Short mmCIF file of C-alpha atoms in Angstrom, two decimals:
data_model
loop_
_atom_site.label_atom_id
_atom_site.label_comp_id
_atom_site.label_asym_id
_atom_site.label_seq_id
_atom_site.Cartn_x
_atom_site.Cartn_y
_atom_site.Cartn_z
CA UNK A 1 -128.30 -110.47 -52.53
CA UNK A 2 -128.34 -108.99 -49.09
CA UNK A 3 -128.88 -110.83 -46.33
CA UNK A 4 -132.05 -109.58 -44.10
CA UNK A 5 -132.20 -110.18 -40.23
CA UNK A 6 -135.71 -109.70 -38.41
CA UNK A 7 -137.25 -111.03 -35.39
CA UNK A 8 -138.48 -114.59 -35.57
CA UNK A 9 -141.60 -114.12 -33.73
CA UNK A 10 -143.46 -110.57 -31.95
CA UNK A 11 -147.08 -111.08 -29.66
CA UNK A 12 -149.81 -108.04 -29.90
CA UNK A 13 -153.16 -107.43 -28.89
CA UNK A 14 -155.94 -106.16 -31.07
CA UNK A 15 -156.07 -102.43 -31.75
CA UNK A 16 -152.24 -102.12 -30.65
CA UNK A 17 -149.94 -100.56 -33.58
CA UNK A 18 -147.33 -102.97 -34.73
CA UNK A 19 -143.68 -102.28 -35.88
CA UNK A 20 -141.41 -104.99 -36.75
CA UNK A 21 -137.85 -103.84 -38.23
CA UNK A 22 -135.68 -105.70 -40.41
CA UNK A 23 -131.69 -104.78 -40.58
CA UNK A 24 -130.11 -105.27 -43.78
CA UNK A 25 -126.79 -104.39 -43.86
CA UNK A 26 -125.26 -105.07 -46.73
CA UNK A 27 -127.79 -103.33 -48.88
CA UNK A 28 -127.17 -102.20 -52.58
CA UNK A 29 -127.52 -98.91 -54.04
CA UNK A 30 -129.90 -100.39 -56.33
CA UNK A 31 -131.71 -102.92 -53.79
CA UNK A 32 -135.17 -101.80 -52.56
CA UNK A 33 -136.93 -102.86 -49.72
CA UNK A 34 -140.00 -105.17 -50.03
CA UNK A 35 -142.57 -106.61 -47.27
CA UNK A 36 -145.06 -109.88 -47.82
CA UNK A 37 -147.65 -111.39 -45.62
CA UNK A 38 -148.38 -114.79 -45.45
CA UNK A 39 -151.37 -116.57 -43.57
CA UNK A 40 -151.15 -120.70 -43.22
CA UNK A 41 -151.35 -122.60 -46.26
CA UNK A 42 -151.80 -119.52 -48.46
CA UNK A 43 -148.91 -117.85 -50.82
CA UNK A 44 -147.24 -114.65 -49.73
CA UNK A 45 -148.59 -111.41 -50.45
CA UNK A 46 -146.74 -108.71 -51.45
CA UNK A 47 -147.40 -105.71 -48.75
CA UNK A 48 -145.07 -102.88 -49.20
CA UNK A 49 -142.12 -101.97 -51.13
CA UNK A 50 -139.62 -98.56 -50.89
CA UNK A 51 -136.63 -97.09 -51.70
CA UNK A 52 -136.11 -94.73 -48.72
CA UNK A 53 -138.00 -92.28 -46.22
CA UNK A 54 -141.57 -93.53 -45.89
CA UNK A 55 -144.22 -95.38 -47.95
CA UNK A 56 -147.90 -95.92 -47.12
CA UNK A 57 -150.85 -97.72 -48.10
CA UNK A 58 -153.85 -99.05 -47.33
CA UNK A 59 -152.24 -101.51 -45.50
CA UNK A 60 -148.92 -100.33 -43.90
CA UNK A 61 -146.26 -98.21 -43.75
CA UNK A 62 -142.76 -98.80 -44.36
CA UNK A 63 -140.01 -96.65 -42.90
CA UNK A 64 -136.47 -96.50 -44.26
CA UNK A 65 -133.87 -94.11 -42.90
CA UNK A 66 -131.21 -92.37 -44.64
CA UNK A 67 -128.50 -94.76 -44.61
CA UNK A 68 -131.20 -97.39 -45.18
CA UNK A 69 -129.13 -99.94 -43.23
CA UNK A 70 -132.52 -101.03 -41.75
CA UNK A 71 -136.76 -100.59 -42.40
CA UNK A 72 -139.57 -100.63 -40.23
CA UNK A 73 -143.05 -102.16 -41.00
CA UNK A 74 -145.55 -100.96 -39.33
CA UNK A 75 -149.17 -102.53 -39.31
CA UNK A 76 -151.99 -99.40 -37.52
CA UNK A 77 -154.07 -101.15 -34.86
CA UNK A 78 -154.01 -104.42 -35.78
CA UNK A 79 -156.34 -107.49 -35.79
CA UNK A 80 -156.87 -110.98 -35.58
CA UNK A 81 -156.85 -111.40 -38.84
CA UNK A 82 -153.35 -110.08 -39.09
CA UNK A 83 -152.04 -112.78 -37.12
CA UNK A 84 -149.36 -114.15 -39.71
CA UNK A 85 -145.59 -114.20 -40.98
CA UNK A 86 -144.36 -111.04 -42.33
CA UNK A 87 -140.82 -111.32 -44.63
CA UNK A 88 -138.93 -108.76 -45.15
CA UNK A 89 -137.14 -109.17 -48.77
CA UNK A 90 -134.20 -106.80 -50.19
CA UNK A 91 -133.01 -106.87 -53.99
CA UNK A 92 -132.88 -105.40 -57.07
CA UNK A 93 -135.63 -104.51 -59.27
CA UNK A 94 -133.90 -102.17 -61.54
CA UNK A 95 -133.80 -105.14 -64.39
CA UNK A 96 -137.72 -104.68 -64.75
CA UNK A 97 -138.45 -108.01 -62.71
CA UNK A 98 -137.54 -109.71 -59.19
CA UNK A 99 -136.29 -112.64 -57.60
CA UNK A 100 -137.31 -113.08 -53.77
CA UNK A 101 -135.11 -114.63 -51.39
CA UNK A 102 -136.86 -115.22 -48.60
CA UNK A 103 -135.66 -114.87 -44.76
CA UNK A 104 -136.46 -116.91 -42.00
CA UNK A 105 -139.78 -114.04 -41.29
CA UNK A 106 -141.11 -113.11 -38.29
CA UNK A 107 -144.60 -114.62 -37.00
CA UNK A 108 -146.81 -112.26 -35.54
CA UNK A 109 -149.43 -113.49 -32.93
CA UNK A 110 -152.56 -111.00 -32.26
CA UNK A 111 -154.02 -111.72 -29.18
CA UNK A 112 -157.79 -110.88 -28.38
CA UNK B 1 -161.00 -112.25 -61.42
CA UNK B 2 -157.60 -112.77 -62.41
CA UNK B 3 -155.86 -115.00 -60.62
CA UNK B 4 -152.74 -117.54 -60.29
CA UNK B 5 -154.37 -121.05 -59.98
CA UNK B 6 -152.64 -124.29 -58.50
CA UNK B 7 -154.06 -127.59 -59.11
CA UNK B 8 -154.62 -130.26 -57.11
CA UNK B 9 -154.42 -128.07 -53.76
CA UNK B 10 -153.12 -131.56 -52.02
CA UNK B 11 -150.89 -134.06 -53.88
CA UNK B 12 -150.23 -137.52 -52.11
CA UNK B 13 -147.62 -139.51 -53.86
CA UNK B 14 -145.72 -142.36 -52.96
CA UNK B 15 -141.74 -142.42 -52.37
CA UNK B 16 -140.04 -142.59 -55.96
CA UNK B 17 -143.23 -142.31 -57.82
CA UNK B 18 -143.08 -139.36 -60.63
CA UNK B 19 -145.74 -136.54 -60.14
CA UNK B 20 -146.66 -133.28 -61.75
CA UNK B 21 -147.60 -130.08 -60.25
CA UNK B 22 -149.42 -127.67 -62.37
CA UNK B 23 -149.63 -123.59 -62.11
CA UNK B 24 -151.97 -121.74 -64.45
CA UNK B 25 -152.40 -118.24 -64.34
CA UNK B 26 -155.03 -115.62 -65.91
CA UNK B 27 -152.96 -112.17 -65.56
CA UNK B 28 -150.71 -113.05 -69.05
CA UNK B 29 -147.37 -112.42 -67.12
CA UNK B 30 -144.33 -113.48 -68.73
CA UNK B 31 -142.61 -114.53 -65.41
CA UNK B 32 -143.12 -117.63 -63.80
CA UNK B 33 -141.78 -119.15 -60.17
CA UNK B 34 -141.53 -121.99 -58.55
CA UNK B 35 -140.97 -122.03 -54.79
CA UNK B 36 -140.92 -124.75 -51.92
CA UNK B 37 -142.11 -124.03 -48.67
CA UNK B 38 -141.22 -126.79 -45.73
CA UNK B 39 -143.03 -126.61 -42.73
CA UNK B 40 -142.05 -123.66 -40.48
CA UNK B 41 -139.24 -122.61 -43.01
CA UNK B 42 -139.54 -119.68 -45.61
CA UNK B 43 -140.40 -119.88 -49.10
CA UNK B 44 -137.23 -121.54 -50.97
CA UNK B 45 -137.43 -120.55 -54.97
CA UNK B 46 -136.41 -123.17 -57.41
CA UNK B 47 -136.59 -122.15 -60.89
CA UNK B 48 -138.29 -119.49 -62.92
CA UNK B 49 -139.57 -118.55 -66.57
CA UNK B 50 -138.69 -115.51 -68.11
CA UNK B 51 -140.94 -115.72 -70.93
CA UNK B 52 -139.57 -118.84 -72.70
CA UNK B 53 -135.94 -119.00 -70.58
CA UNK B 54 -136.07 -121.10 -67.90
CA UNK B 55 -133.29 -120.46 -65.25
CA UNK B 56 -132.53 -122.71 -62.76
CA UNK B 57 -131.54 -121.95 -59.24
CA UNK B 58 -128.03 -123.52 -58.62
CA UNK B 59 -129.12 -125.50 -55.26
CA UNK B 60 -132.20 -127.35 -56.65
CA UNK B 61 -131.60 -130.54 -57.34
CA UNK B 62 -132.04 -132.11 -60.45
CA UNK B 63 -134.71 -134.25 -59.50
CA UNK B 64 -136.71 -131.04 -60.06
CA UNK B 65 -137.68 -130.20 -63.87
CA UNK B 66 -139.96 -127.70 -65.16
CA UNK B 67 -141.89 -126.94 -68.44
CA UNK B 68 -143.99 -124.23 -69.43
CA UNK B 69 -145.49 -125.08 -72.67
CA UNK B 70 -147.34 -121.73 -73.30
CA UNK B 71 -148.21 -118.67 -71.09
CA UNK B 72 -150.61 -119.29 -69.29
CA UNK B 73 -149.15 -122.87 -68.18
CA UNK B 74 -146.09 -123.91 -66.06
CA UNK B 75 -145.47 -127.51 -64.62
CA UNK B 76 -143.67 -129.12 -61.70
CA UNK B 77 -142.71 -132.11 -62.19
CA UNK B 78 -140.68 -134.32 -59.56
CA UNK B 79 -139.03 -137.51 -61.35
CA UNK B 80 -138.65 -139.44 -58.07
CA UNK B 81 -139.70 -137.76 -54.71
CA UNK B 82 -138.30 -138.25 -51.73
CA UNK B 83 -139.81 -138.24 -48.38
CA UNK B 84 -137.50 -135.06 -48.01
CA UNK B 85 -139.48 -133.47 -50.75
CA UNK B 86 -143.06 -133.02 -49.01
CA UNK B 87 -143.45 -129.55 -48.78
CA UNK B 88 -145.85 -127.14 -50.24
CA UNK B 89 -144.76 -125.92 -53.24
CA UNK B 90 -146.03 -122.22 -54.98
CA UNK B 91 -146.56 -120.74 -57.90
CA UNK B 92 -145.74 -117.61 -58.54
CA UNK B 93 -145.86 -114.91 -61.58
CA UNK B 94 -144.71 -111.43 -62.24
CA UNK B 95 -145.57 -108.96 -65.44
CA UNK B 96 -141.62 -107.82 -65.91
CA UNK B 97 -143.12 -105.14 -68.48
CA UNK B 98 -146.17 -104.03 -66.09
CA UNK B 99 -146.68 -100.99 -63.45
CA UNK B 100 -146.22 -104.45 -60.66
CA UNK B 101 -143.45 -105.42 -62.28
CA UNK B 102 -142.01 -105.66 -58.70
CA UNK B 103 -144.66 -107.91 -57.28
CA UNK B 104 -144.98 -111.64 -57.87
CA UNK B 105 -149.01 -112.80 -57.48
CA UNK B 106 -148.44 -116.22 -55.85
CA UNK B 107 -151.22 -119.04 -55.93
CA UNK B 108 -152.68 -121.08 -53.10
CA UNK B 109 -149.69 -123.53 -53.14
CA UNK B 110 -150.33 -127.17 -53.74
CA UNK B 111 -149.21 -129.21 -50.66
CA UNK B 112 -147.25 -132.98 -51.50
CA UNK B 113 -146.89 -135.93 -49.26
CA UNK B 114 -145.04 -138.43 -49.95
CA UNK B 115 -145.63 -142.24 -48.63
#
């Protein structure tokens, strides 16, 4: 499984547009490229998940480029409530079903 | 709504003393997880169900057994904890045959101290 490197922790302020970019290397031809949240003493949840170029939701977006060596999450003006730790997980889903092997995460602090 | 459900939320146990998590879940997936999650540290997965397979991660250590006796219902059990083993510890589940196959649902997470 490739091995994911992100920052461990980023600051923001309400409102403010978050990005925080994972690098992932060694990343498979058939590896995608999934994001979960995580508030204290809750289970992850899943966020985002591509392949390559861009993805959005409701939630995020999720940018991959072409050699998709690295992604980019990025949260639009973001809130208190988004204060948590974000992983960034890489593998292969073409089987139908996923393991997650988690990273170390980075834990984002919205200030007022 | 359905939902992965983790019982008892907290789990105080003493040192050596067996003890049972449970995990029961209401979306009928056929994948089941079990992670540990140590304070400040990431999610660490343990074991999972595919259907009726259990496969075991080759680091966890064999005080560490599972059973999932139907569906809906997957246990944790811990034959002798060790102070080293109070952590929270998650449930997770996955519909392999599903449009989300590629999300796990996790529950709350039921959180063990040992004495």
């Amino acid at each position: 499984l490739a091995k994911t490197t992100q920052p461990i922790s980023m600051d923001s302020y309400e409102g403010q547009e978050v990005n925080i970019t994972c690098s992932h290397n060694n990343i498979a031809t058939n590896d995608y490229i999934t994001w979960y949240q995580q508030f204290p003493s809750q289970g992850p949840r899943f966020i985002i998940q591509g392949y390559k170029t861009k993805v959005t939701n409701e939630v995020a977006s999720l940018f991959i480029p072409a050699d998709r060596k690295s992604s980019t999450l990025s949260l639009p003006r973001v809130s208190l409530s988004d204060t948590a730790v974000y992983y960034c997980l890489v593998g292969d889903i073409s089987g139908g079903y996923n393991k997650l092997i988690f990273g170390a995460g980075t834990r984002l602090a919205v200030h007022p | 709504d359905a939902m992965v459900i983790q019982n008892p939320r907290y789990q105080v146990t003493q040192f050596g003393k067996p003890v049972t998590l449970s995990c029961s879940q209401t979306l009928n997936h056929n994948v089941m997880y079990w992670y540990q999650q140590k304070s400040s540290q990431a999610p660490k997965l343990l074991f999972h169900y595919y259907d009726k397979d259990f496969n075991n991660e080759a680091d966890t250590p064999d005080n560490f057994q599972s059973r999932r006796p139907n569906t809906s219902f997957c246990f944790l059990d811990i034959r002798s904890p060790g102070l080293g083993d109070a952590a929270m510890y998650l449930c997770a589940t996955t519909d392999s045959g599903g449009p989300n196959y590629n999300e796990q649902f996790f529950g709350p997470g039921t959180r063990l101290t040992v004495l």
